[in-house]
């Protein structure tokens, strides 16, 4: 078996550069979905249900993209055609989703339009995102994979930083941050437009700069012979049965981590609006007490959440540079998740908007580990013949916990809510912190060997 040669830093950079644009789109989605649907009229207890669609799309799309791209060979590559098509679709939907309340539809129709747009947006983002992880597995040797995924983590967080800051920046330069009831402010709409432009430019850059290995060379680098082609008839269930222990043990840690971050994306807006910006309450259509999403305080809180998520991205970039200093990857994983858990729990006691920076810097430590370490541990335990399919299946360890958290989030929040009071969404962030601590305890069972 031929050894995959070392790649220069800039070749590693080019493989992942398009991830910067994809992550801007993902950041805009994760930071603004609760805000958009709350503005359209969603009840806080129902917010988590809107978040079921994104991971549901991911768990269906990514294994399919992985399996198809494993069998695809074109003059443009095997992974790049999928990321390019996914990016084009994402650009189109990013121009539609924030306008859900601007087409004169009823509240119900606007919600349905928003849900359909969200489903297509996340499907296309997943389609564009997965090939970048696969290309690292395809083109980078074991020695450089840690560096390659660290570069991907850096670009991911840089893209997140940009996406999170856009609404705040647009509001600061005078673009309207408030709108009529049921309409998304222009500051958010323009953020999605700019994000769409950057996304397609970044993906074009990677598509032009990266040349994937041709089939014969790929087979030589990954030790695949002609008889291995018979394995292409193996279905996903059989591959799961044969999956290395690292697939399942890392997946257990993933469950608690991604459930925690689902709660963060869903409930940070309401937490900051109520606990920091003192947003006024009002009665919903169903007669329950909720935060007034048409208030200036709520929309300012929404912008500040973008700042906090940006701080998280900065913390993640800093911590991503520290992680390689750990001699033991599992120890780095444990420390990162514990710091993130402390960050989530601390939000219960903080009522100053700037003091929350400390909380989200710590949360960024967990995010840095989640982006880099699971894929390093997994790809080192995989052979090349079904790399894409396994990475697509591994995405289930990201999507399933989000689906579970989104399905149960509203019910859990109702348990915390007393009649006549605003739902205490901060309790969900505390629960997220507990989840990360449990995840840290599970790191010890990870099996790193092939």
Coordinates of C-alpha atoms in Angstrom, one line a residue:
X1 CA 0.0 0.0 0.0
X2 CA 1.4 3.4 -1.0
X3 CA 1.7 6.0 1.7
X4 CA -0.3 9.2 1.2
X5 CA 2.3 12.0 0.9
X6 CA 2.5 14.9 3.3
X7 CA 0.6 17.9 2.0
X8 CA 1.7 21.5 2.4
X9 CA -0.2 23.7 4.8
X10 CA -1.9 25.6 2.0
X11 CA -3.0 22.4 0.3
X12 CA -4.6 21.3 3.6
X13 CA -6.1 24.8 3.9
X14 CA -7.6 24.7 0.4
X15 CA -9.2 21.3 1.1
X16 CA -11.2 22.9 3.9
X17 CA -11.5 26.5 2.8
X18 CA -15.1 26.1 1.5
X19 CA -16.1 25.1 5.0
X20 CA -15.7 28.7 6.0
X21 CA -18.7 29.7 3.8
X22 CA -20.7 26.6 4.7
X23 CA -20.3 27.4 8.4
X24 CA -21.5 31.0 7.9
X25 CA -24.7 29.6 6.6
X26 CA -24.9 27.1 9.5
X27 CA -24.2 29.9 12.0
X28 CA -26.9 32.1 10.6
X29 CA -29.3 29.2 10.9
X30 CA -28.4 28.1 14.4
X31 CA -28.3 31.7 15.8
X32 CA -31.5 32.9 14.2
X33 CA -34.0 30.1 13.8
X34 CA -35.5 30.5 17.2
X35 CA -35.5 34.3 16.7
X36 CA -37.2 33.9 13.3
X37 CA -39.9 31.5 14.4
X38 CA -40.5 33.4 17.6
X39 CA -41.0 36.6 15.5
X40 CA -43.4 34.7 13.3
X41 CA -45.4 33.8 16.4
X42 CA -44.2 30.5 17.8
X43 CA -44.8 29.7 21.5
X44 CA -41.5 29.1 23.5
X45 CA -42.7 25.7 24.5
X46 CA -42.9 24.7 20.8
X47 CA -39.6 26.2 19.7
X48 CA -37.7 22.9 20.2
X49 CA -40.0 21.2 17.7
X50 CA -38.9 23.5 14.9
X51 CA -35.4 22.2 15.5
X52 CA -36.3 18.6 14.7
X53 CA -36.1 19.2 11.0
X54 CA -32.4 20.1 10.6
X55 CA -31.0 17.0 12.3
X56 CA -33.7 14.8 10.7
X57 CA -32.5 16.1 7.3
X58 CA -28.9 15.4 8.3
X59 CA -29.5 11.8 9.4
X60 CA -31.1 11.0 6.1
X61 CA -29.0 13.1 3.7
X62 CA -25.4 12.6 5.0
X63 CA -25.3 8.7 4.8
X64 CA -26.8 8.9 1.3
X65 CA -24.2 11.5 0.2
X66 CA -21.4 9.5 1.8
X67 CA -22.5 6.2 0.1
X68 CA -23.1 7.9 -3.3
X69 CA -19.8 9.8 -3.3
X70 CA -17.9 6.6 -2.4
X71 CA -19.1 5.3 -5.8
X72 CA -18.8 8.6 -7.7
X73 CA -15.8 9.3 -10.0
X74 CA -16.0 12.3 -12.3
X75 CA -13.4 14.7 -13.8
X76 CA -14.4 17.1 -11.1
X77 CA -13.7 14.6 -8.3
X78 CA -15.8 12.3 -6.2
X79 CA -16.8 14.6 -3.3
X80 CA -16.7 18.1 -4.9
X81 CA -19.8 17.6 -7.2
X82 CA -21.9 17.0 -4.1
X83 CA -20.6 20.0 -2.1
X84 CA -21.1 22.3 -5.1
X85 CA -24.7 21.2 -5.7
X86 CA -25.5 21.5 -2.0
X87 CA -24.0 25.0 -1.8
X88 CA -26.1 26.2 -4.8
X89 CA -29.3 24.9 -3.2
X90 CA -28.3 26.5 0.2
X91 CA -27.8 29.9 -1.5
X92 CA -31.3 29.8 -3.0
X93 CA -33.0 28.9 0.3
X94 CA -31.0 31.4 2.3
X95 CA -32.6 34.1 0.2
X96 CA -36.1 32.8 1.0
X97 CA -36.1 31.6 4.7
X98 CA -35.8 35.0 6.4
X99 CA -38.5 36.5 4.2
X100 CA -41.1 34.0 5.6
X101 CA -43.0 36.8 7.2
X102 CA -42.7 39.3 4.4
X103 CA -45.0 37.7 1.7
X104 CA -48.3 38.7 3.3
X105 CA -49.2 35.2 4.4
X106 CA -51.1 34.3 7.5
X107 CA -49.2 33.3 10.6
X108 CA -49.9 29.6 9.9
X109 CA -48.9 29.8 6.3
X110 CA -45.7 31.8 7.2
X111 CA -44.8 29.1 9.7
X112 CA -45.3 26.3 7.1
X113 CA -43.2 28.3 4.5
X114 CA -40.5 28.8 7.1
X115 CA -40.5 25.1 8.1
X116 CA -40.2 24.0 4.5
X117 CA -37.4 26.5 3.8
X118 CA -35.6 25.3 7.0
X119 CA -35.8 21.7 5.9
X120 CA -34.3 22.5 2.4
X121 CA -31.7 24.8 3.9
X122 CA -30.4 22.2 6.4
X123 CA -30.6 19.5 3.7
X124 CA -28.4 21.5 1.4
X125 CA -26.0 22.6 4.1
X126 CA -25.6 19.0 5.1
X127 CA -25.0 18.0 1.5
X128 CA -22.3 20.7 1.2
X129 CA -20.7 20.1 4.7
X130 CA -20.1 16.4 4.6
X131 CA -17.7 16.3 1.6
X132 CA -15.2 18.4 3.4
X133 CA -14.8 15.9 6.2
X134 CA -14.6 13.1 3.6
X135 CA -11.9 14.8 1.6
X136 CA -9.7 15.0 4.7
X137 CA -10.2 11.2 5.2
X138 CA -9.5 10.6 1.5
X139 CA -6.5 12.9 0.9
X140 CA -4.6 13.3 4.2
X141 CA -2.3 10.8 5.8
X142 CA -2.8 9.7 9.4
X143 CA 0.1 11.9 10.7
X144 CA -1.5 15.1 9.3
X145 CA -5.1 14.4 10.0
X146 CA -5.0 16.1 13.4
X147 CA -3.6 19.3 11.7
X148 CA -6.1 19.0 8.8
X149 CA -9.1 18.8 11.2
X150 CA -7.7 21.6 13.3
X151 CA -7.6 23.8 10.2
X152 CA -11.1 22.8 9.4
X153 CA -12.1 23.6 13.0
X154 CA -10.4 27.0 12.7
X155 CA -12.3 27.8 9.4
X156 CA -15.5 26.5 11.0
X157 CA -15.2 28.9 13.9
X158 CA -14.1 31.8 11.7
X159 CA -17.2 31.2 9.6
X160 CA -19.3 31.0 12.7
X161 CA -17.8 34.2 14.0
X162 CA -18.8 36.0 10.8
X163 CA -22.3 34.6 10.6
X164 CA -23.0 35.3 14.3
X165 CA -21.9 39.0 14.0
X166 CA -23.7 39.9 10.8
X167 CA -27.1 40.9 12.3
X168 CA -25.3 42.9 15.1
X169 CA -23.1 44.7 12.5
X170 CA -25.9 45.5 10.2
X171 CA -28.0 46.9 13.1
X172 CA -25.0 49.0 14.2
X173 CA -24.6 50.6 10.8
X174 CA -28.2 51.7 10.7
X175 CA -30.1 48.8 9.1
X176 CA -33.5 48.3 10.8
X177 CA -33.4 45.9 13.7
X178 CA -37.1 45.9 14.3
X179 CA -40.0 45.2 12.1
X180 CA -43.8 44.9 12.2
X181 CA -45.2 42.0 14.2
X182 CA -44.6 38.8 12.4
X183 CA -41.9 40.2 10.1
X184 CA -38.2 39.4 10.4
X185 CA -36.0 42.6 10.7
X186 CA -33.9 43.7 7.7
X187 CA -30.7 43.2 9.8
X188 CA -31.4 39.5 9.8
X189 CA -32.6 39.3 6.2
X190 CA -29.5 41.1 4.8
X191 CA -27.3 38.8 6.9
X192 CA -28.6 35.8 5.1
X193 CA -28.1 37.5 1.7
X194 CA -24.4 38.3 2.5
X195 CA -23.9 34.8 3.9
X196 CA -25.2 33.2 0.7
X197 CA -22.8 35.3 -1.5
X198 CA -19.8 34.3 0.7
X199 CA -20.9 30.6 0.7
X200 CA -20.9 30.2 -3.0
X201 CA -17.6 32.1 -3.5
X202 CA -15.8 29.9 -0.9
X203 CA -17.1 26.7 -2.5
X204 CA -16.0 27.8 -5.9
X205 CA -12.5 28.5 -4.5
X206 CA -12.2 24.9 -3.1
X207 CA -13.7 23.4 -6.2
X208 CA -11.1 25.1 -8.4
X209 CA -8.1 24.6 -6.1
X210 CA -8.6 21.0 -4.9
X211 CA -7.8 18.1 -7.2
X212 CA -9.0 14.8 -5.7
X213 CA -7.1 11.6 -6.2
X214 CA -8.1 9.6 -9.3
X215 CA -9.6 6.1 -8.6
X216 CA -6.4 4.1 -9.3
X217 CA -4.2 6.3 -7.1
X218 CA -6.9 6.5 -4.4
X219 CA -7.0 2.6 -4.3
X220 CA -3.2 2.4 -4.0
X221 CA -3.2 5.0 -1.1
X222 CA -6.0 3.2 0.8
X223 CA -5.0 -0.4 0.1
X224 CA -8.0 -1.3 -1.9
X225 CA -7.7 -4.1 -4.5
X226 CA -10.1 -5.3 -7.1
X227 CA -11.7 -7.8 -4.8
X228 CA -12.7 -4.9 -2.5
X229 CA -15.1 -3.8 -5.2
X230 CA -17.3 -6.7 -4.1
X231 CA -17.7 -4.9 -0.8
X232 CA -19.6 -2.2 -2.6
X233 CA -22.7 -4.4 -2.4
X234 CA -22.5 -4.3 1.4
X235 CA -25.4 -2.3 2.7
X236 CA -25.3 0.3 5.5
X237 CA -26.7 -2.1 8.1
X238 CA -23.8 -4.6 7.5
X239 CA -21.3 -1.7 7.7
X240 CA -22.7 -0.7 11.1
X241 CA -22.3 -4.3 12.3
X242 CA -18.7 -4.2 11.2
X243 CA -18.0 -0.7 12.5
X244 CA -14.9 -0.3 14.7
X245 CA -15.4 0.2 18.5
X246 CA -14.3 3.8 18.1
X247 CA -17.5 4.4 16.1
X248 CA -19.8 3.4 19.0
X249 CA -17.8 4.7 21.9
X250 CA -17.2 8.1 20.4
X251 CA -20.8 8.1 19.4
X252 CA -21.9 7.8 23.0
X253 CA -20.0 10.9 24.0
X254 CA -21.4 12.6 20.9
X255 CA -24.9 12.0 22.2
X256 CA -24.6 14.1 25.3
X257 CA -22.6 16.8 23.6
X258 CA -25.0 17.4 20.7
X259 CA -28.1 17.3 22.9
X260 CA -26.5 20.0 25.0
X261 CA -25.8 22.3 22.0
X262 CA -29.3 21.7 20.7
X263 CA -30.6 23.2 23.9
X264 CA -28.2 26.1 23.6
X265 CA -29.3 27.0 20.0
X266 CA -33.0 26.7 21.0
X267 CA -33.1 28.5 24.4
X268 CA -30.3 31.1 24.5
X269 CA -32.4 33.8 22.8
X270 CA -35.2 33.5 25.4
X271 CA -32.6 33.2 28.3
X272 CA -30.7 36.3 27.3
X273 CA -33.9 38.3 26.6
X274 CA -35.5 37.4 30.0
X275 CA -32.4 37.3 32.3
X276 CA -30.3 40.1 30.9
X277 CA -32.4 42.5 28.7
X278 CA -35.6 42.3 30.9
X279 CA -37.8 41.8 27.8
X280 CA -41.5 42.4 28.7
X281 CA -44.0 39.6 28.7
X282 CA -47.3 39.3 26.8
X283 CA -50.0 36.7 26.4
X284 CA -49.7 34.2 23.5
X285 CA -52.6 33.2 21.3
X286 CA -53.1 30.2 23.5
X287 CA -53.3 32.4 26.6
X288 CA -49.8 31.5 28.1
X289 CA -47.4 34.1 29.3
X290 CA -44.4 34.5 26.9
X291 CA -41.8 37.1 26.1
X292 CA -42.9 39.9 23.8
X293 CA -40.9 39.1 20.6
X294 CA -42.0 42.4 19.0
X295 CA -40.3 44.4 21.7
X296 CA -37.0 46.2 21.2
X297 CA -35.5 44.4 24.1
X298 CA -36.1 41.0 22.5
X299 CA -34.6 42.0 19.2
X300 CA -31.6 43.6 20.9
X301 CA -31.2 40.3 22.9
X302 CA -31.3 38.4 19.6
X303 CA -28.4 40.5 18.3
X304 CA -26.5 40.0 21.5
X305 CA -26.9 36.3 21.2
X306 CA -25.1 36.6 17.9
X307 CA -22.3 38.4 19.9
X308 CA -22.2 35.6 22.5
X309 CA -22.1 32.9 19.9
X310 CA -19.2 34.9 18.3
X311 CA -17.4 34.9 21.6
X312 CA -18.0 31.1 21.7
X313 CA -16.3 30.9 18.3
X314 CA -13.3 32.9 19.5
X315 CA -13.0 30.7 22.5
X316 CA -13.2 27.7 20.3
X317 CA -10.4 29.0 18.0
X318 CA -8.2 29.7 21.0
X319 CA -8.8 26.3 22.5
X320 CA -8.3 24.6 19.2
X321 CA -4.8 25.8 19.2
X322 CA -4.3 24.5 22.8
X323 CA -5.7 21.0 22.2
X324 CA -2.7 19.8 20.2
X325 CA -0.5 20.5 23.3
X326 CA -2.2 17.7 25.1
X327 CA -0.3 14.5 24.8
X328 CA -3.4 12.4 25.3
X329 CA -6.4 13.1 23.0
X330 CA -8.9 11.6 25.5
X331 CA -7.6 13.9 28.3
X332 CA -8.1 16.9 26.0
X333 CA -11.6 15.7 25.3
X334 CA -12.5 15.4 29.0
X335 CA -11.0 18.8 30.0
X336 CA -12.8 20.5 27.1
X337 CA -16.2 19.1 27.9
X338 CA -15.9 19.9 31.6
X339 CA -15.0 23.5 30.8
X340 CA -18.0 23.7 28.5
X341 CA -20.3 22.2 31.2
X342 CA -19.1 24.9 33.7
X343 CA -19.8 27.6 31.1
X344 CA -23.4 26.4 30.5
X345 CA -24.2 26.1 34.3
X346 CA -22.8 29.6 35.0
X347 CA -25.5 31.2 32.8
X348 CA -28.0 30.6 35.7
X349 CA -26.1 33.1 37.9
X350 CA -25.2 35.8 35.4
X351 CA -27.4 38.8 34.6
X352 CA -24.9 41.1 33.0
X353 CA -24.5 40.9 29.2
X354 CA -20.8 41.3 29.3
X355 CA -20.2 38.8 32.1
X356 CA -21.8 36.2 29.8
X357 CA -18.6 36.4 27.7
X358 CA -16.8 34.2 30.3
X359 CA -19.6 31.6 30.0
X360 CA -19.4 31.4 26.3
X361 CA -15.6 31.4 26.1
X362 CA -15.8 28.2 28.2
X363 CA -18.6 26.8 26.0
X364 CA -16.3 27.4 23.1
X365 CA -13.8 25.0 24.6
X366 CA -16.3 22.1 24.3
X367 CA -17.2 23.1 20.8
X368 CA -13.6 23.1 19.7
X369 CA -13.2 19.5 20.9
X370 CA -16.5 18.4 19.3
X371 CA -15.4 19.7 15.9
X372 CA -12.0 18.0 15.8
X373 CA -11.5 15.1 18.2
X374 CA -14.3 12.8 17.2
X375 CA -13.4 12.7 13.6
X376 CA -9.7 12.3 14.3
X377 CA -10.4 9.3 16.6
X378 CA -12.8 7.8 14.1
X379 CA -10.9 8.2 10.8
X380 CA -7.8 6.8 12.3
X381 CA -9.8 3.6 12.9
X382 CA -11.2 3.4 9.4
X383 CA -9.9 2.0 6.1
X384 CA -10.5 3.9 2.9
X385 CA -13.0 1.7 1.1
X386 CA -16.1 3.0 2.8
X387 CA -14.8 6.2 4.4
X388 CA -17.6 8.4 3.1
X389 CA -20.4 6.0 4.1
X390 CA -19.0 5.6 7.6
X391 CA -18.6 9.3 8.0
X392 CA -22.2 9.7 6.8
X393 CA -23.4 7.1 9.2
X394 CA -21.4 8.7 12.0
X395 CA -23.4 11.8 11.4
X396 CA -26.2 9.9 13.1
X397 CA -24.3 10.4 16.4
X398 CA -24.7 14.1 15.8
X399 CA -28.3 14.1 14.5
X400 CA -30.0 11.6 16.8
X401 CA -29.2 13.4 20.0
X402 CA -30.4 16.7 18.4
X403 CA -33.7 15.0 17.4
X404 CA -34.1 13.5 20.9
X405 CA -33.4 16.9 22.5
X406 CA -35.7 18.8 20.2
X407 CA -38.5 16.3 20.7
X408 CA -38.3 16.4 24.5
X409 CA -37.2 20.0 25.0
X410 CA -40.7 21.5 25.1
X411 CA -41.9 18.9 27.6
X412 CA -38.9 19.4 29.9
X413 CA -39.4 23.2 29.7
X414 CA -43.1 22.8 30.7
X415 CA -42.0 20.9 33.8
X416 CA -39.9 23.9 34.8
X417 CA -42.6 26.5 34.0
X418 CA -45.0 27.8 36.7
X419 CA -48.4 29.2 35.7
X420 CA -48.5 32.9 34.8
X421 CA -44.7 33.2 34.5
X422 CA -42.3 33.3 31.5
X423 CA -40.8 29.9 30.8
X424 CA -37.4 29.7 32.5
X425 CA -35.4 28.8 29.4
X426 CA -32.1 29.3 31.4
X427 CA -32.9 25.9 33.1
X428 CA -32.4 24.2 29.7
X429 CA -28.9 25.7 29.5
X430 CA -28.1 24.3 33.0
X431 CA -29.3 20.9 31.8
X432 CA -27.0 21.3 28.8
X433 CA -24.1 21.8 31.2
X434 CA -25.0 18.6 33.0
X435 CA -25.1 16.7 29.7
X436 CA -21.5 17.9 28.9
X437 CA -20.2 16.7 32.3
X438 CA -21.9 13.3 31.7
X439 CA -20.3 13.2 28.2
X440 CA -16.9 13.9 29.8
X441 CA -17.4 10.9 32.1
X442 CA -18.0 8.7 29.1
X443 CA -14.8 9.6 27.3
X444 CA -13.0 7.0 29.3
X445 CA -14.7 4.1 27.5
X446 CA -13.6 5.3 24.0
X447 CA -11.6 2.6 22.1
X448 CA -9.0 4.2 19.9
X449 CA -7.5 1.1 18.3
X450 CA -8.6 -0.3 14.9

